[in-house]
PDB file of C-alpha atoms in Angstrom:
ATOM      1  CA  UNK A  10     -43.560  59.333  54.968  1.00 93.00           C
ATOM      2  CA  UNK A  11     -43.129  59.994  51.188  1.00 96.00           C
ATOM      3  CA  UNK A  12     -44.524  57.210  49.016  1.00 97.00           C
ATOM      4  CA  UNK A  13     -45.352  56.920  44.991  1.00 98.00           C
ATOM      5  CA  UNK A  14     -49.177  55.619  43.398  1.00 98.00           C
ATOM      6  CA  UNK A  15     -48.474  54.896  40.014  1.00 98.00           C
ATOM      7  CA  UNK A  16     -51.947  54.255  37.736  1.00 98.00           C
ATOM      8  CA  UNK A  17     -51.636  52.819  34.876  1.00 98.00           C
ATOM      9  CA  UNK A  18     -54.429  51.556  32.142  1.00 97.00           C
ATOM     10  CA  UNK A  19     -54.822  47.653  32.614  1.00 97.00           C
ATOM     11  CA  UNK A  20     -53.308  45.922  29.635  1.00 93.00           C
ATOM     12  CA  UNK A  21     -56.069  44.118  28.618  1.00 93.00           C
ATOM     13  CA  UNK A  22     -57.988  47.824  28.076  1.00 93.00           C
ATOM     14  CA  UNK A  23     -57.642  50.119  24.973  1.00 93.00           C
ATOM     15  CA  UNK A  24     -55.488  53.062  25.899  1.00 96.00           C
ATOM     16  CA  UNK A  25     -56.159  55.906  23.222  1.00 96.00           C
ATOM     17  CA  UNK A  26     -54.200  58.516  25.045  1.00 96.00           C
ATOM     18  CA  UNK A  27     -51.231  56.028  24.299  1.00 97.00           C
ATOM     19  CA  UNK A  28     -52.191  55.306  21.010  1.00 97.00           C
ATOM     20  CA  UNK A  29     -52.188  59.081  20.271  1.00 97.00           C
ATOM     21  CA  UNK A  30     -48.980  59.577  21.775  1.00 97.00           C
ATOM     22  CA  UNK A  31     -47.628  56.173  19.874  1.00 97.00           C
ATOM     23  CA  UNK A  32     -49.090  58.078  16.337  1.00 97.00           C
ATOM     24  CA  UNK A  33     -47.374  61.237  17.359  1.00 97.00           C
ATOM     25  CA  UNK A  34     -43.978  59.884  17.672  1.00 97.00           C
ATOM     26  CA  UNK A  35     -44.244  57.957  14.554  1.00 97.00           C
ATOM     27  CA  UNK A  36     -44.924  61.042  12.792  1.00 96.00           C
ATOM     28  CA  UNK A  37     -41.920  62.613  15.070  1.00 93.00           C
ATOM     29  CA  UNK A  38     -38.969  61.110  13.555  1.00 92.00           C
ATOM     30  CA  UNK A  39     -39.842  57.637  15.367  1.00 96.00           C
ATOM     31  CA  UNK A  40     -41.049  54.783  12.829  1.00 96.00           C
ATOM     32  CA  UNK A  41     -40.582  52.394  15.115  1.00 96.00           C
ATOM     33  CA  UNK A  42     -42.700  53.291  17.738  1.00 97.00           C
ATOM     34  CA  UNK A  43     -44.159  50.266  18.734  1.00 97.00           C
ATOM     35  CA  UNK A  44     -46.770  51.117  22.106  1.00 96.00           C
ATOM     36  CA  UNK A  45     -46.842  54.110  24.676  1.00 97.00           C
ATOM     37  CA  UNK A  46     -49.346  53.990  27.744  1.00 97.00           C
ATOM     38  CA  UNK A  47     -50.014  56.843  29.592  1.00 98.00           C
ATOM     39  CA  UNK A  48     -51.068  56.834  32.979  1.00 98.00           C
ATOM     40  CA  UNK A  49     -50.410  58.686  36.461  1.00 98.00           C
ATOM     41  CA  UNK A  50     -47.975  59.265  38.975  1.00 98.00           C
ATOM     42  CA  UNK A  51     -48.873  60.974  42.071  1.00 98.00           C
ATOM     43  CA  UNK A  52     -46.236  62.062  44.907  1.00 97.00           C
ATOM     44  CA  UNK A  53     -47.872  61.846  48.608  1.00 97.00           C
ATOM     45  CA  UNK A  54     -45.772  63.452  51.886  1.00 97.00           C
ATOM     46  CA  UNK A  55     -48.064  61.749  54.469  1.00 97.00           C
ATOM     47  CA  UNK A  56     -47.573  61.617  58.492  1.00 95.00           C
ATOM     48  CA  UNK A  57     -48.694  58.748  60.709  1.00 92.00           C
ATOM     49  CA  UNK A  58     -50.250  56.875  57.893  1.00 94.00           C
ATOM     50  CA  UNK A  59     -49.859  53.129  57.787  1.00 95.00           C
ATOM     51  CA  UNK A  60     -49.330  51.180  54.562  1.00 95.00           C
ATOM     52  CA  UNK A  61     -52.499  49.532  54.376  1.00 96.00           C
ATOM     53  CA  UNK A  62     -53.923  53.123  54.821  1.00 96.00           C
ATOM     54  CA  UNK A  63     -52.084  54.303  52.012  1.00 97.00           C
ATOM     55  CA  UNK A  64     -53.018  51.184  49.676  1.00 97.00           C
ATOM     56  CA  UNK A  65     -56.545  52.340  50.444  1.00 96.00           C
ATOM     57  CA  UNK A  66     -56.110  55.619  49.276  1.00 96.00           C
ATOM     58  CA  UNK A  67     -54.186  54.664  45.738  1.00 97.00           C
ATOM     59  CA  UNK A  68     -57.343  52.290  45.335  1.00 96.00           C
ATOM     60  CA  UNK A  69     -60.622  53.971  46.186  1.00 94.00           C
ATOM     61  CA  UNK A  70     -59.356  57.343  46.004  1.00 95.00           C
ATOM     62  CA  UNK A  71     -56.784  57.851  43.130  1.00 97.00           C
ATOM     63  CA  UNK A  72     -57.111  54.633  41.104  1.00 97.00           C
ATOM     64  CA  UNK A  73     -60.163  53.485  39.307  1.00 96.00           C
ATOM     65  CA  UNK A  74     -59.916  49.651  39.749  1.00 95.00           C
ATOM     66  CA  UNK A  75     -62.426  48.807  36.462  1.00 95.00           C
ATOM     67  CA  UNK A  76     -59.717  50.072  34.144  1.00 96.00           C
ATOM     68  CA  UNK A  77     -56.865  50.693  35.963  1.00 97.00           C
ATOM     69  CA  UNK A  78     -53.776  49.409  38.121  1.00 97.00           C
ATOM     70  CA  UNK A  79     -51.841  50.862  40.450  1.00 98.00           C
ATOM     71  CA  UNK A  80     -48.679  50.159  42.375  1.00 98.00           C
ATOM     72  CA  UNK A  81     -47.807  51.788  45.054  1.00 98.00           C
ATOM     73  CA  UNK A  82     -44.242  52.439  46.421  1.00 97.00           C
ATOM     74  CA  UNK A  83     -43.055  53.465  50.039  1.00 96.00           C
ATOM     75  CA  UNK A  84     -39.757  55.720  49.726  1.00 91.00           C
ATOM     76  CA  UNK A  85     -39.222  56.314  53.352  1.00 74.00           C
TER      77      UNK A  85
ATOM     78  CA  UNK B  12     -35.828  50.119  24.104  1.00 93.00           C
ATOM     79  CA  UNK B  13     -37.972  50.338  26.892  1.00 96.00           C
ATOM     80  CA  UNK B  14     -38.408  53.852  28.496  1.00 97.00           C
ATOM     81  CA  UNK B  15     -40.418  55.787  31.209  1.00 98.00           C
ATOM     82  CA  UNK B  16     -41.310  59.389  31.094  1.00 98.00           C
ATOM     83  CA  UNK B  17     -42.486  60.948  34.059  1.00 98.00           C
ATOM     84  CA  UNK B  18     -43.755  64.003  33.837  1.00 98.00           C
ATOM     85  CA  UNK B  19     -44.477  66.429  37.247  1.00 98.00           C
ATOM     86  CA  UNK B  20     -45.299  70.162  37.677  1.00 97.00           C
ATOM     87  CA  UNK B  21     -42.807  72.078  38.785  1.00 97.00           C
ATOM     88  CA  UNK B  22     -42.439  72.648  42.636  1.00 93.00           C
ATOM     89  CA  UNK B  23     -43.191  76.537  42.009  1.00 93.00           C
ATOM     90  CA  UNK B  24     -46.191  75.910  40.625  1.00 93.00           C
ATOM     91  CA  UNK B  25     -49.489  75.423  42.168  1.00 93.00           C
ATOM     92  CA  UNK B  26     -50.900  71.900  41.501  1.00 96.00           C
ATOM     93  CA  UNK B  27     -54.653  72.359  42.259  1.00 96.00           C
ATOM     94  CA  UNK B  28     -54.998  68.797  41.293  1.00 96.00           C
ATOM     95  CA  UNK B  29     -52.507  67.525  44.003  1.00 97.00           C
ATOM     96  CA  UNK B  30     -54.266  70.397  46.421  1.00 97.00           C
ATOM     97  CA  UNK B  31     -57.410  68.458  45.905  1.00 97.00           C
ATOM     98  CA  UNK B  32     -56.064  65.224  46.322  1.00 97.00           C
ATOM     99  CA  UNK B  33     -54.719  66.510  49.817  1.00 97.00           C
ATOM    100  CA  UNK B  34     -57.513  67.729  51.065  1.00 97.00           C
ATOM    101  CA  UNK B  35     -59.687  64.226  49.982  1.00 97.00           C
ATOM    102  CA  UNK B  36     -56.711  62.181  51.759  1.00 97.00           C
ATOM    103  CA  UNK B  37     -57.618  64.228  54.787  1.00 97.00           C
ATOM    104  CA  UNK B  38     -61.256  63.716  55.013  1.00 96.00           C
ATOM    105  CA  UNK B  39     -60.362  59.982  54.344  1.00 93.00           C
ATOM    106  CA  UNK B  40     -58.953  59.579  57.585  1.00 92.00           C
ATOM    107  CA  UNK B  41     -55.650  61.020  56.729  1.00 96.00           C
ATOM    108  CA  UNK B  42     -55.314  63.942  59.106  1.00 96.00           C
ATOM    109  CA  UNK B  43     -51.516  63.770  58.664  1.00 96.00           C
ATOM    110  CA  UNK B  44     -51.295  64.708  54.973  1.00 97.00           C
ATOM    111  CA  UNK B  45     -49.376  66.984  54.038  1.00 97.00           C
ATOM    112  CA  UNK B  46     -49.140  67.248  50.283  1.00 96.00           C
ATOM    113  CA  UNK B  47     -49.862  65.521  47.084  1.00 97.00           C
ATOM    114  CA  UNK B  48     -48.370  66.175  43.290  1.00 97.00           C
ATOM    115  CA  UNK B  49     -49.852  64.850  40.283  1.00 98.00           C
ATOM    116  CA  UNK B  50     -48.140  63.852  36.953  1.00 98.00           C
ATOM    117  CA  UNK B  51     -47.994  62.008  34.420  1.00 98.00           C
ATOM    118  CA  UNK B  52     -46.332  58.084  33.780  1.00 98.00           C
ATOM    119  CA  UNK B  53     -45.945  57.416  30.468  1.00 98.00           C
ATOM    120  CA  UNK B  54     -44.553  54.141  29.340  1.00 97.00           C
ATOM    121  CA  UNK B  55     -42.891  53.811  25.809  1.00 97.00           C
ATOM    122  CA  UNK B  56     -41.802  51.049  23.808  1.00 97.00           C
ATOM    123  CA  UNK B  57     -39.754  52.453  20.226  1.00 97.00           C
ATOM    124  CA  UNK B  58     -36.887  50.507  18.528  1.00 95.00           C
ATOM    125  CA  UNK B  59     -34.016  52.446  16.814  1.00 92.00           C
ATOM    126  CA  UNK B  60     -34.751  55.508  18.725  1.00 94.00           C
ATOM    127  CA  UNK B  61     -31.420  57.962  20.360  1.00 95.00           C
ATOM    128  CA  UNK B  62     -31.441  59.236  23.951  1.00 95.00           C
ATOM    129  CA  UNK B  63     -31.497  62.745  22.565  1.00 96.00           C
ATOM    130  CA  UNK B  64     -34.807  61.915  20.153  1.00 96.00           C
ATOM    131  CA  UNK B  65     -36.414  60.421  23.307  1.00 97.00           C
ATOM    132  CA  UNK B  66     -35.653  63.593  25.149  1.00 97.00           C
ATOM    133  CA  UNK B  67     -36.849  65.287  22.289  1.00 96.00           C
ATOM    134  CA  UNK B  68     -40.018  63.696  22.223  1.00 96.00           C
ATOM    135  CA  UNK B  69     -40.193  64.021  25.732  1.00 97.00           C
ATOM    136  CA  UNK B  70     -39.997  67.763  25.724  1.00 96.00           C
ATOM    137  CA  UNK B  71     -42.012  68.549  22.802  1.00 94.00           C
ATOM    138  CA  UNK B  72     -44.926  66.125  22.539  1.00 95.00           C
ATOM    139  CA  UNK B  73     -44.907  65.031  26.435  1.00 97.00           C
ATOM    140  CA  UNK B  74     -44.806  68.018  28.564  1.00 97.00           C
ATOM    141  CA  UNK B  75     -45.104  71.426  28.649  1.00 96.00           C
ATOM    142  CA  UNK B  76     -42.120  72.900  29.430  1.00 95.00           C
ATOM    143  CA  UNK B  77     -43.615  76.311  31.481  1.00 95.00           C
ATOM    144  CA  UNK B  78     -45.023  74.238  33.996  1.00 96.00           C
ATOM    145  CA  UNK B  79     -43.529  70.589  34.043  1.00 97.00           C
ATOM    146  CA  UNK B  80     -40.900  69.047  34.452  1.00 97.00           C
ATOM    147  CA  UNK B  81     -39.792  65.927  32.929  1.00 98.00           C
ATOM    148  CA  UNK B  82     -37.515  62.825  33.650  1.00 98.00           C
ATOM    149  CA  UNK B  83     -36.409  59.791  31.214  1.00 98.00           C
ATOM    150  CA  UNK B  84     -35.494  56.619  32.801  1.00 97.00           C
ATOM    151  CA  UNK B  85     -34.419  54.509  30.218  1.00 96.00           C
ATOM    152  CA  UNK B  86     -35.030  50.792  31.237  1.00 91.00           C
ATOM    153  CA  UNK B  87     -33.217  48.859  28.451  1.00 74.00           C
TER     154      UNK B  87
END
């Protein structure tokens, strides 16, 4: 099974790593950079796992749920 | 515009991160693991921005080209 955990920052919390990328790309050419967020996306190839399994990975394992979100995406 | 950079080492690369996360999935009750890539999501909001200055900034400020590999999705 192949599946996607994407972690992002929560909205409601201050992301500087996107605020430095945001600053960067205004001083890139980009004035109008309004808001970048940078989070993580992390590829699995898994056998015999079942989805609730795998939610319980992208939560206590590769997601910290204090500041972060994740979403997590079955392929096949 | 609304875009998505992802941002993932290349397949010939070793990913010691995704090698850890691998092994953790494993002792989590995940014999079946079989591999595990990390990168990078980065979200980006930027009016009166090009394709080619988001690929730009994509290459340049976003990921290092020797060991990552890169992929706009541009949402809108």
């Amino acid at each position: 099974m192949k599946a996607k955990v994407i972690v992002m920052p929560k909205r409601s919390i201050l992301d500087p790593q996107g605020v430095a990328v945001r600053d960067a790309m205004r001083h890139h050419g980009l004035p109008g950079a309004q808001s970048a967020r940078v989070g993580k996306m992390i590829e699995l190839e898994v056998g015999g796992a079942t989805e609730a399994q795998l939610h319980e990975i992208a939560r206590d394992l590769l997601s910290n749920p204090v500041v972060e979100d994740y979403e997590l995406v079955i392929e096949k």
